[in-house]
Coordinates of C-alpha atoms (C1' of nucleotides) in Angstrom, one line a residue:
Chain F
M1032 CA 17.8 -0.7 -14.7
R1033 CA 21.0 -1.1 -12.7
L1034 CA 20.2 -1.8 -9.1
S1035 CA 23.3 0.1 -8.0
R1036 CA 21.6 3.3 -9.3
Y1037 CA 18.1 2.4 -8.6
F1038 CA 16.2 3.9 -5.6
L1039 CA 15.2 0.7 -3.8
P1040 CA 15.4 1.1 -0.1
T1041 CA 14.8 -2.5 1.1
L1042 CA 14.5 -3.2 4.8
K1043 CA 15.8 -6.2 6.6
E1044 CA 13.5 -5.6 9.6
T1045 CA 9.8 -5.1 9.5
P1046 CA 8.6 -1.6 10.5
S1047 CA 6.5 -2.1 13.7
E1048 CA 3.4 -0.4 12.5
A1049 CA 2.8 -2.9 9.7
E1050 CA 0.3 -5.6 10.6
I1051 CA -0.7 -7.4 7.5
V1052 CA 1.6 -9.1 5.1
S1053 CA 1.1 -6.9 2.1
H1054 CA 1.8 -3.8 4.1
R1055 CA 4.9 -5.4 5.6
L1056 CA 6.2 -6.5 2.3
M1057 CA 5.5 -3.2 0.6
L1058 CA 7.5 -1.4 3.2
R1059 CA 10.3 -3.9 3.2
A1060 CA 10.5 -4.0 -0.6
G1061 CA 10.9 -0.2 -0.7
M1062 CA 7.6 0.3 -2.6
I1063 CA 6.0 2.9 -0.5
R1064 CA 6.7 5.5 2.1
Q1065 CA 4.1 6.6 4.5
S1066 CA 3.4 10.3 4.6
S1067 CA 0.7 10.4 7.2
A1068 CA -2.1 8.1 8.3
G1069 CA -3.5 6.4 5.2
I1070 CA -1.4 8.5 2.8
Y1071 CA 1.6 7.2 1.0
S1072 CA 4.3 8.1 -1.5
W1073 CA 5.0 5.6 -4.1
L1074 CA 8.7 4.8 -4.6
P1075 CA 10.0 3.6 -8.0
L1076 CA 9.4 -0.1 -7.5
G1077 CA 5.9 0.4 -6.1
F1078 CA 5.1 3.0 -8.7
R1079 CA 6.0 0.6 -11.5
V1080 CA 3.5 -2.0 -10.2
L1081 CA 0.8 0.6 -9.7
S1082 CA 1.3 1.8 -13.2
K1083 CA 1.1 -1.7 -14.6
I1084 CA -2.1 -2.4 -12.8
E1085 CA -3.5 0.9 -13.9
Q1086 CA -2.6 0.1 -17.5
I1087 CA -4.4 -3.3 -17.4
V1088 CA -7.5 -1.6 -15.9
R1089 CA -7.3 1.0 -18.7
E1090 CA -7.0 -1.5 -21.5
E1091 CA -9.9 -3.5 -20.3
Q1092 CA -12.1 -0.4 -19.8
D1093 CA -11.2 0.7 -23.3
A1094 CA -12.0 -2.8 -24.7
S1095 CA -15.5 -2.6 -23.2
G1096 CA -16.2 0.5 -25.1
A1097 CA -15.7 3.0 -22.2
Q1098 CA -13.9 6.3 -22.9
E1099 CA -11.2 7.7 -20.6
I1100 CA -11.5 11.2 -19.3
L1101 CA -9.8 13.0 -16.4
M1102 CA -11.9 14.8 -13.8
P1103 CA -10.4 17.1 -11.1
T1104 CA -9.7 16.0 -7.5
I1105 CA -11.0 19.2 -6.2
Q1106 CA -14.7 19.8 -6.7
P1107 CA -17.1 22.7 -5.9
A1108 CA -19.4 22.1 -3.0
D1109 CA -22.4 23.5 -4.9
L1110 CA -22.5 20.5 -7.2
W1111 CA -22.8 18.2 -4.2
R1112 CA -25.5 20.5 -2.7
E1113 CA -27.5 19.9 -5.9
S1114 CA -27.4 16.1 -5.4
G1115 CA -28.1 16.5 -1.7
R1116 CA -24.9 14.6 -0.8
Y1117 CA -22.9 17.5 0.6
D1118 CA -24.6 17.2 3.9
D1119 CA -25.2 13.4 3.7
Y1120 CA -21.6 12.4 3.1
G1121 CA -20.4 13.2 6.5
K1122 CA -16.9 13.6 7.9
E1123 CA -15.4 11.2 5.4
M1124 CA -15.5 14.0 2.9
L1125 CA -12.6 16.4 3.1
R1126 CA -14.0 19.9 2.9
I1127 CA -11.8 22.8 1.9
R1128 CA -12.3 26.5 1.5
D1129 CA -10.5 28.5 -1.2
R1130 CA -9.2 32.1 -0.8
H1131 CA -12.6 33.5 -1.9
E1132 CA -14.2 31.6 0.9
R1133 CA -15.9 29.2 -1.5
D1134 CA -16.7 25.8 -0.2
M1135 CA -14.7 23.1 -2.1
L1136 CA -14.1 19.4 -1.4
Y1137 CA -11.5 16.8 -2.3
G1138 CA -13.6 14.3 -4.3
P1139 CA -14.3 11.0 -2.6
T1140 CA -16.1 9.9 -5.8
N1141 CA -17.3 11.6 -9.0
E1142 CA -21.0 10.9 -9.7
E1143 CA -21.9 14.6 -9.4
Q1144 CA -19.0 15.8 -11.5
V1145 CA -19.5 13.4 -14.3
T1146 CA -23.3 14.0 -14.4
E1147 CA -22.6 17.7 -14.7
I1148 CA -20.4 17.0 -17.7
F1149 CA -23.0 14.7 -19.2
R1150 CA -25.9 17.1 -18.8
A1151 CA -24.0 20.0 -20.4
H1152 CA -23.5 18.1 -23.6
I1153 CA -25.8 15.2 -24.1
K1154 CA -29.5 15.8 -24.8
S1155 CA -30.6 12.9 -27.0
Y1156 CA -31.1 9.2 -26.8
R1157 CA -29.2 9.1 -30.1
D1158 CA -26.0 9.8 -28.3
L1159 CA -26.5 6.9 -25.9
P1160 CA -25.2 4.7 -24.5
K1161 CA -22.1 6.3 -23.2
M1162 CA -19.5 5.1 -20.6
L1163 CA -17.0 7.6 -19.3
Y1164 CA -14.3 6.6 -16.8
H1165 CA -11.2 8.1 -15.2
I1166 CA -8.4 6.9 -13.1
Q1167 CA -7.9 9.5 -10.4
W1168 CA -6.9 9.9 -6.8
K1169 CA -9.7 10.0 -4.3
F1170 CA -9.7 11.1 -0.7
R1171 CA -12.0 9.6 1.9
D1172 CA -11.2 10.7 5.4
E1173 CA -11.7 7.2 6.9
V1174 CA -12.1 7.0 10.6
R1175 CA -9.4 4.4 10.8
P1176 CA -7.2 4.0 7.9
R1177 CA -5.1 0.8 8.1
F1178 CA -3.4 -2.0 6.3
G1179 CA -1.2 0.2 4.2
V1180 CA -2.6 0.9 0.8
M1181 CA -5.4 -1.6 1.3
R1182 CA -7.4 1.0 3.2
G1183 CA -5.8 4.4 2.8
R1184 CA -7.4 7.7 3.0
E1185 CA -5.9 8.8 -0.3
F1186 CA -6.2 6.1 -3.0
L1187 CA -6.1 5.6 -6.7
M1188 CA -9.5 4.5 -8.1
K1189 CA -10.8 3.8 -11.5
D1190 CA -14.4 4.9 -11.6
N1191 CA -16.6 4.5 -14.6
Y1192 CA -20.1 5.9 -15.2
S1193 CA -22.6 4.6 -17.6
F1194 CA -25.5 6.6 -19.2
D1195 CA -28.5 4.9 -20.8
V1196 CA -31.9 5.9 -21.9
D1197 CA -33.8 2.8 -20.7
H1198 CA -33.5 0.0 -18.2
A1199 CA -32.5 -2.6 -20.7
G1200 CA -29.7 -0.4 -22.0
A1201 CA -28.5 0.2 -18.5
M1202 CA -28.4 -3.5 -17.8
R1203 CA -26.3 -4.0 -20.9
S1204 CA -23.9 -1.4 -19.6
Y1205 CA -23.9 -3.0 -16.2
N1206 CA -23.1 -6.4 -17.8
K1207 CA -20.3 -4.9 -19.9
M1208 CA -18.6 -3.8 -16.7
F1209 CA -19.4 -7.0 -15.0
V1210 CA -17.5 -9.0 -17.7
S1211 CA -14.8 -6.4 -18.0
Y1212 CA -14.1 -6.7 -14.3
L1213 CA -13.7 -10.5 -14.5
R1214 CA -11.2 -10.1 -17.3
T1215 CA -9.4 -7.2 -15.6
F1216 CA -8.7 -9.1 -12.4
A1217 CA -7.9 -12.4 -14.3
R1218 CA -5.2 -10.6 -16.3
M1219 CA -3.5 -9.7 -13.0
G1220 CA -3.4 -13.3 -12.0
L1221 CA -6.2 -12.9 -9.6
K1222 CA -9.3 -15.0 -9.1
A1223 CA -12.1 -12.4 -8.4
I1224 CA -15.6 -13.6 -7.6
P1225 CA -18.6 -11.4 -8.0
M1226 CA -20.8 -11.3 -4.9
R1227 CA -24.1 -9.7 -4.5
A1228 CA -23.7 -6.6 -2.4
E1229 CA -25.3 -3.8 -0.5
T1230 CA -25.2 -0.5 -2.2
G1231 CA -24.2 1.8 0.7
P1232 CA -23.9 5.5 0.2
I1233 CA -23.8 5.3 -3.6
G1234 CA -27.4 4.1 -3.6
G1235 CA -29.3 2.0 -6.1
D1236 CA -30.6 -1.6 -6.1
T1237 CA -28.3 -3.7 -8.3
S1238 CA -24.8 -4.2 -7.1
H1239 CA -21.9 -6.6 -7.1
E1240 CA -18.7 -6.7 -5.2
F1241 CA -15.7 -8.3 -6.8
I1242 CA -13.8 -10.3 -4.1
I1243 CA -10.4 -11.8 -4.4
L1244 CA -9.9 -14.9 -2.4
A1245 CA -6.9 -14.6 -0.1
E1246 CA -6.2 -16.2 3.3
T1247 CA -5.2 -12.9 4.6
G1248 CA -8.2 -11.0 3.3
E1249 CA -10.2 -8.6 5.4
S1250 CA -13.6 -10.2 5.5
Q1251 CA -14.9 -13.7 5.6
V1252 CA -16.6 -15.0 2.4
F1253 CA -18.6 -18.0 1.4
C1254 CA -18.8 -19.4 -2.0
H1255 CA -19.3 -22.4 -4.3
G1256 CA -16.0 -24.2 -5.1
D1257 CA -16.7 -24.4 -8.8
F1258 CA -15.8 -20.7 -9.1
T1259 CA -12.2 -21.8 -9.1
D1260 CA -12.6 -23.6 -12.4
F1261 CA -14.1 -20.6 -14.2
D1262 CA -11.8 -19.0 -16.7
P1263 CA -12.8 -15.4 -17.6
L1264 CA -10.0 -15.2 -20.2
G1265 CA -10.9 -18.5 -21.9
E1266 CA -12.6 -16.9 -24.9
A1267 CA -12.8 -13.5 -26.5
V1268 CA -15.8 -11.4 -25.4
D1269 CA -18.0 -9.5 -27.9
Y1270 CA -19.0 -6.5 -25.8
E1271 CA -21.7 -5.7 -28.3
G1272 CA -23.3 -9.1 -28.1
D1273 CA -25.6 -10.5 -25.4
L1274 CA -23.6 -10.8 -22.2
Q1275 CA -26.4 -11.9 -20.1
P1276 CA -25.7 -15.7 -20.3
L1277 CA -22.1 -15.1 -19.3
V1278 CA -23.2 -12.9 -16.4
D1279 CA -25.7 -15.4 -15.4
S1280 CA -23.1 -18.2 -15.3
W1281 CA -21.2 -16.1 -12.8
T1282 CA -24.1 -15.2 -10.6
Q1283 CA -26.0 -18.5 -10.3
L1284 CA -23.7 -20.2 -7.9
Y1285 CA -23.7 -19.1 -4.2
A1286 CA -21.2 -16.4 -3.3
A1287 CA -21.6 -14.0 -0.4
T1288 CA -19.6 -11.8 2.0
D1289 CA -20.3 -12.4 5.7
D1290 CA -22.8 -9.5 5.9
Q1291 CA -24.8 -11.0 3.1
H1292 CA -24.3 -14.6 4.0
D1293 CA -27.3 -16.8 4.4
A1294 CA -26.2 -19.9 6.2
E1295 CA -29.3 -21.9 5.4
R1296 CA -29.2 -21.2 1.7
F1297 CA -25.5 -22.0 1.7
A1298 CA -26.1 -25.3 3.3
R1299 CA -29.0 -26.1 1.0
D1300 CA -27.6 -24.9 -2.4
V1301 CA -24.0 -25.9 -2.1
P1302 CA -22.9 -29.5 -1.8
E1303 CA -20.8 -29.9 1.3
D1304 CA -17.6 -30.8 -0.6
K1305 CA -18.0 -27.6 -2.6
Q1306 CA -18.5 -25.2 0.3
V1307 CA -15.6 -22.8 0.4
V1308 CA -15.3 -20.6 3.4
T1309 CA -12.3 -18.4 3.2
R1310 CA -11.4 -14.7 3.4
G1311 CA -11.6 -12.1 0.7
I1312 CA -10.6 -8.6 -0.4
E1313 CA -13.0 -6.3 -2.2
V1314 CA -11.2 -4.9 -5.3
G1315 CA -14.1 -3.8 -7.3
H1316 CA -17.7 -2.7 -6.8
I1317 CA -20.4 -2.0 -9.5
F1318 CA -23.7 -0.3 -9.0
Y1319 CA -26.8 0.5 -11.0
F1320 CA -28.6 3.4 -9.4
A1321 CA -30.9 4.6 -12.3
D1322 CA -31.9 8.3 -11.8
K1323 CA -30.6 8.8 -8.3
Y1324 CA -28.2 11.5 -9.5
S1325 CA -29.6 12.5 -12.9
K1326 CA -32.9 13.5 -11.4
P1327 CA -31.6 16.0 -8.8
L1328 CA -28.9 17.2 -11.1
D1329 CA -31.4 17.5 -14.0
A1330 CA -29.5 15.4 -16.5
M1331 CA -32.3 14.8 -18.9
V1332 CA -32.4 13.2 -22.4
Q1333 CA -35.0 13.1 -25.0
T1334 CA -36.4 9.7 -26.0
H1335 CA -37.4 8.5 -29.4
D1336 CA -40.9 9.6 -28.6
G1337 CA -39.8 13.1 -27.8
E1338 CA -40.2 12.6 -24.0
Q1339 CA -37.8 14.1 -21.5
V1340 CA -36.5 11.5 -19.1
P1341 CA -33.7 11.5 -16.6
V1342 CA -30.7 9.5 -17.9
L1343 CA -30.2 6.1 -16.2
M1344 CA -26.8 5.7 -14.6
G1345 CA -24.5 3.1 -13.1
S1346 CA -21.1 3.5 -11.5
Y1347 CA -18.2 1.1 -11.5
G1348 CA -15.2 1.3 -9.3
I1349 CA -11.9 -0.5 -9.1
G1350 CA -9.4 0.2 -6.3
V1351 CA -6.3 0.5 -8.3
S1352 CA -3.9 1.3 -5.4
R1353 CA -5.6 -1.3 -3.3
L1354 CA -5.0 -3.9 -5.9
V1355 CA -1.2 -3.6 -5.4
G1356 CA -1.7 -4.8 -1.8
A1357 CA -4.3 -7.3 -2.8
V1358 CA -2.0 -9.0 -5.4
I1359 CA 0.6 -9.3 -2.6
E1360 CA -1.9 -10.7 -0.2
A1361 CA -2.8 -13.3 -2.8
S1362 CA 0.7 -14.0 -3.9
H1363 CA 3.6 -14.2 -1.5
D1364 CA 5.7 -16.6 0.6
E1365 CA 8.0 -16.5 3.6
A1366 CA 10.8 -14.9 1.5
G1367 CA 8.7 -12.1 0.0
I1368 CA 6.5 -11.1 -2.8
V1369 CA 5.8 -13.4 -5.7
W1370 CA 4.6 -11.1 -8.6
P1371 CA 2.3 -12.5 -11.3
E1372 CA 4.1 -11.7 -14.5
P1373 CA 1.6 -9.2 -15.9
V1374 CA 2.0 -6.8 -12.9
A1375 CA 5.7 -7.5 -12.0
P1376 CA 7.8 -4.3 -11.8
F1377 CA 10.4 -6.1 -13.9
Q1378 CA 10.2 -9.5 -15.5
V1379 CA 13.8 -10.6 -14.8
G1380 CA 16.3 -10.0 -12.0
L1381 CA 19.8 -10.4 -13.3
I1382 CA 22.1 -11.3 -10.4
N1383 CA 25.8 -10.8 -10.7
L1384 CA 27.2 -13.0 -7.9
R1385 CA 30.7 -11.5 -8.1
T1386 CA 30.6 -7.9 -9.2
G1387 CA 34.2 -6.9 -10.0
D1388 CA 35.1 -10.3 -11.4
Q1389 CA 35.9 -9.8 -15.1
A1390 CA 34.1 -12.9 -16.4
C1391 CA 31.0 -12.2 -14.4
D1392 CA 30.8 -8.6 -15.2
A1393 CA 31.3 -9.3 -18.9
A1394 CA 28.7 -12.0 -19.0
C1395 CA 26.2 -9.9 -17.1
E1396 CA 26.7 -6.8 -19.3
D1397 CA 26.2 -9.0 -22.3
L1398 CA 23.0 -10.5 -20.9
F1399 CA 21.7 -7.2 -19.6
G1400 CA 22.1 -5.6 -23.1
K1401 CA 20.5 -8.5 -24.9
L1402 CA 17.6 -8.8 -22.5
R1403 CA 16.8 -5.1 -22.8
G1404 CA 17.3 -5.4 -26.6
A1405 CA 14.6 -8.1 -26.6
G1406 CA 12.3 -5.7 -24.8
I1407 CA 12.4 -7.5 -21.5
E1408 CA 12.3 -5.4 -18.4
V1409 CA 15.3 -6.4 -16.4
L1410 CA 16.7 -5.2 -13.0
Y1411 CA 20.4 -5.9 -13.0
D1412 CA 21.9 -6.4 -9.5
D1413 CA 25.4 -5.0 -10.1
R1414 CA 25.9 -3.9 -6.5
E1415 CA 29.0 -4.8 -4.5
E1416 CA 27.1 -7.1 -2.2
R1417 CA 27.5 -10.6 -1.1
A1418 CA 25.5 -13.3 -2.9
G1419 CA 23.3 -13.9 0.1
A1420 CA 22.2 -10.3 0.3
K1421 CA 21.4 -10.3 -3.5
F1422 CA 19.4 -13.5 -3.3
A1423 CA 17.5 -12.2 -0.3
D1424 CA 16.6 -8.9 -1.9
M1425 CA 15.6 -10.5 -5.2
D1426 CA 13.3 -12.9 -3.4
L1427 CA 11.9 -10.1 -1.4
I1428 CA 11.0 -7.9 -4.4
G1429 CA 9.6 -11.0 -6.1
L1430 CA 10.5 -10.6 -9.8
P1431 CA 9.2 -13.7 -11.7
W1432 CA 12.6 -14.8 -13.0
Q1433 CA 16.1 -14.7 -11.5
L1434 CA 19.0 -15.0 -13.9
V1435 CA 22.0 -15.9 -11.7
V1436 CA 25.5 -15.4 -13.0
G1437 CA 28.4 -16.6 -10.9
P1438 CA 32.1 -17.6 -11.4
R1439 CA 31.4 -21.2 -10.7
G1440 CA 28.8 -21.6 -13.4
L1441 CA 30.7 -19.6 -15.9
E1442 CA 33.6 -22.0 -15.7
S1443 CA 31.4 -24.7 -17.1
G1444 CA 29.6 -22.3 -19.4
V1445 CA 26.3 -22.1 -17.6
V1446 CA 24.1 -19.6 -15.9
E1447 CA 21.2 -20.4 -13.6
L1448 CA 17.6 -19.5 -14.3
K1449 CA 15.3 -19.6 -11.3
Q1450 CA 11.5 -19.2 -11.3
R1451 CA 10.5 -17.2 -8.2
K1452 CA 7.1 -18.8 -7.9
T1453 CA 8.1 -22.4 -7.9
G1454 CA 11.7 -22.1 -6.8
E1455 CA 12.6 -24.3 -9.8
R1456 CA 16.1 -23.8 -11.1
A1457 CA 17.7 -24.7 -14.3
E1458 CA 21.4 -24.5 -15.3
L1459 CA 21.7 -23.7 -19.0
S1460 CA 23.8 -21.7 -21.4
A1461 CA 23.4 -18.0 -21.5
D1462 CA 21.9 -18.3 -25.0
S1463 CA 19.3 -20.8 -24.0
A1464 CA 18.5 -18.7 -21.0
L1465 CA 17.9 -15.7 -23.2
A1466 CA 15.8 -17.8 -25.6
R1467 CA 13.7 -19.1 -22.7
L1468 CA 13.1 -15.6 -21.3
A1469 CA 12.4 -14.0 -24.7
G1470 CA 10.0 -16.8 -25.6
Chain Y
rC335 C1' -16.6 7.4 17.1
rG336 C1' -15.7 4.1 21.7
rG337 C1' -11.4 1.2 23.9
rG338 C1' -6.1 0.3 24.2
rG339 C1' -0.9 1.3 23.1
rC340 C1' 3.3 4.0 21.3
rG341 C1' 6.5 8.5 19.9
rU342 C1' 14.6 8.1 21.5
rA343 C1' 19.4 8.1 14.2
rG344 C1' 16.7 5.5 7.9
rC345 C1' 14.7 0.5 10.4
rG346 C1' 14.2 -2.5 15.0
rC347 C1' 14.8 -1.4 20.1
rA348 C1' 17.1 -0.3 25.4
rG349 C1' 17.3 3.8 28.7
rU350 C1' 12.0 6.7 31.7
rC351 C1' 9.9 3.5 37.5
rU352 C1' 14.6 5.7 40.9
rG353 C1' 16.5 13.2 37.1
rG354 C1' 23.2 13.8 36.6
rU355 C1' 27.4 14.6 29.5
rA356 C1' 22.0 9.8 24.7
rG357 C1' 23.1 4.0 23.9
rC358 C1' 22.7 -1.1 21.3
rG359 C1' 21.8 -4.1 16.6
rC360 C1' 20.9 -3.4 11.5
rA361 C1' 21.6 0.2 7.6
rC362 C1' 25.3 4.2 6.0
rC363 C1' 30.9 6.1 5.1
rU364 C1' 36.6 4.7 4.9
rG365 C1' 40.2 0.8 4.8
rC366 C1' 41.8 -4.3 4.8
rU367 C1' 40.4 -9.3 4.5
rU368 C1' 36.4 -12.0 2.4
rU369 C1' 32.8 -13.6 -1.6
rG370 C1' 27.0 -19.3 -4.6
rG371 C1' 21.6 -17.7 0.4
rG372 C1' 21.4 -11.2 4.5
rA373 C1' 30.5 -11.8 6.0
rG374 C1' 34.8 -10.4 9.6
rC375 C1' 38.0 -6.8 11.8
rA376 C1' 39.3 -1.7 12.5
rG377 C1' 38.0 3.3 12.2
rG378 C1' 33.9 6.9 11.4
rG379 C1' 29.3 10.0 10.4
rG380 C1' 24.3 10.8 11.8
rG381 C1' 19.8 12.8 17.4
rU382 C1' 16.3 20.0 18.8
rC383 C1' 14.9 12.1 22.8
rG384 C1' 7.2 14.4 18.8
rG385 C1' 6.1 20.1 20.0
rC386 C1' 5.2 23.8 23.7
rG387 C1' 5.1 25.2 28.8
rG388 C1' 6.3 24.1 33.9
rU389 C1' 9.2 22.0 38.3
rU390 C1' 14.6 21.7 39.2
rC391 C1' 21.3 23.7 40.0
rG392 C1' 20.3 20.0 36.2
rA393 C1' 14.8 16.8 32.4
rA394 C1' 14.7 11.6 27.2
rU395 C1' 13.3 10.7 32.5
rC396 C1' 8.8 14.3 36.9
rC397 C1' 4.0 17.5 36.0
rG398 C1' 0.7 20.0 32.4
rU399 C1' -0.9 20.6 27.5
rC400 C1' -1.1 20.0 22.4
rC401 C1' 0.3 17.0 18.1
rG402 C1' 1.3 12.6 15.5
rC403 C1' 1.2 7.3 14.7
rC404 C1' -0.4 2.2 15.5
rC405 C1' -3.7 -1.7 17.2
rC406 C1' -9.0 -3.8 18.6
rG407 C1' -14.2 -2.9 17.6
rA408 C1' -18.6 -0.3 14.6
rC409 C1' -18.1 1.8 8.8
rC410 C1' -15.6 1.5 3.5
rA411 C1' -12.7 1.1 -3.7

RNA sequence: CGGGGCGUAGCGCAGUCUGGUAGCGCACCUGCUUUGGGAGCAGGGGGUCGGCGGUUCGAAUCCGUCCGCCCCGACCA
């Protein structure tokens, strides 16, 4: 992509409404545009990141054996009357009436909808287990939306629903998601720690929140320092095998958000030099709630013994749009965003320091073509801007690599390769720069 | 939902108290000079001053009302 043609409205000044760093940087980097409180348009750069994150989530869901579907954003109220949540959910649920005066709602979540799909088609334990997920926009009419996409009213969420005939099977499904989440967040360059959690309006008795450690996070968290050494991507996972030991290894050490925090236990169970007190962002939440929805919605399956039992369910959410903000909270510096490679909107920013100079233009065009030919996503800054402005913009949008081409270097046959994260620079020939980036 | 604040150009703001032809910086357009970390000069474009109503010869400014947005707290992927 040529920057001269790209829609990238970066800002030098910070819009006054933005309080936290990810919100400021997303606005300054031209990633989003606010439509109304808690509702945003995603501009090209932001949309690329959102799509990358969505794709990682999708791949890890698929790997765990879940199947992707797509349910509507608008749901009939009657379904929610069946579960009893139409009245319970309160003002957070956006209620709509269609032209026939039928009560509808913009879905804040999809337990009812997916249970209705399940009950219509699945009647036997032989068809279980099943995990169905979708990645769809949700709307929750929060009292106070804030922090940009970190707590919007409209947000993109991955929600998965598991269906099992017995408790042991349901725990296997729960564990699959538990492990899948660890891998999902790790692939984005995030250290997410599972913490025991309250179940809230979803209900149920088994639940974990996945919390990213970030200085600028929303809530205070307490955990054992050894979590930082854990590597969820260290070995391949067999989702059909026994995941319990792996789950146990992640749940034995102390980890709690402030509302679940037990200061005495923390002091007793965690050695002082291992006590980590920092802030965190909730990016995922998994629940096991058994027959809370299947019972009222009459989603029954027949067991091996011919008995009719309500199917046992869990639900598993990842805040996809929130993750964009969360990654920035976890990875930025004074100059701007520092994207982890897997979620970066482009891998390389190619900077032409002297657009209009024949040698620079030719060298850049050559590199641009070769990089794209090698399948590398590259944003080529071919604008008629001064070097300083180009450096500043490139640092702001945080692409992992900057390939800098200027007249001075070309004279001695070199270009400069800079790593955004470390600031490390290397002068090398165009060919070895290419080799380095393609490798 | 309680408390506070703010709506003036794409962004950041002044002007409001004390009514009198709507301003500044950045961004944008044109030209020239510049060119390795957000250039300089000259010229230029862009505003129903959040909406509606009122007071007044005259309202961004005073009064009323509605709307929107942000921040702090209680709640949430």
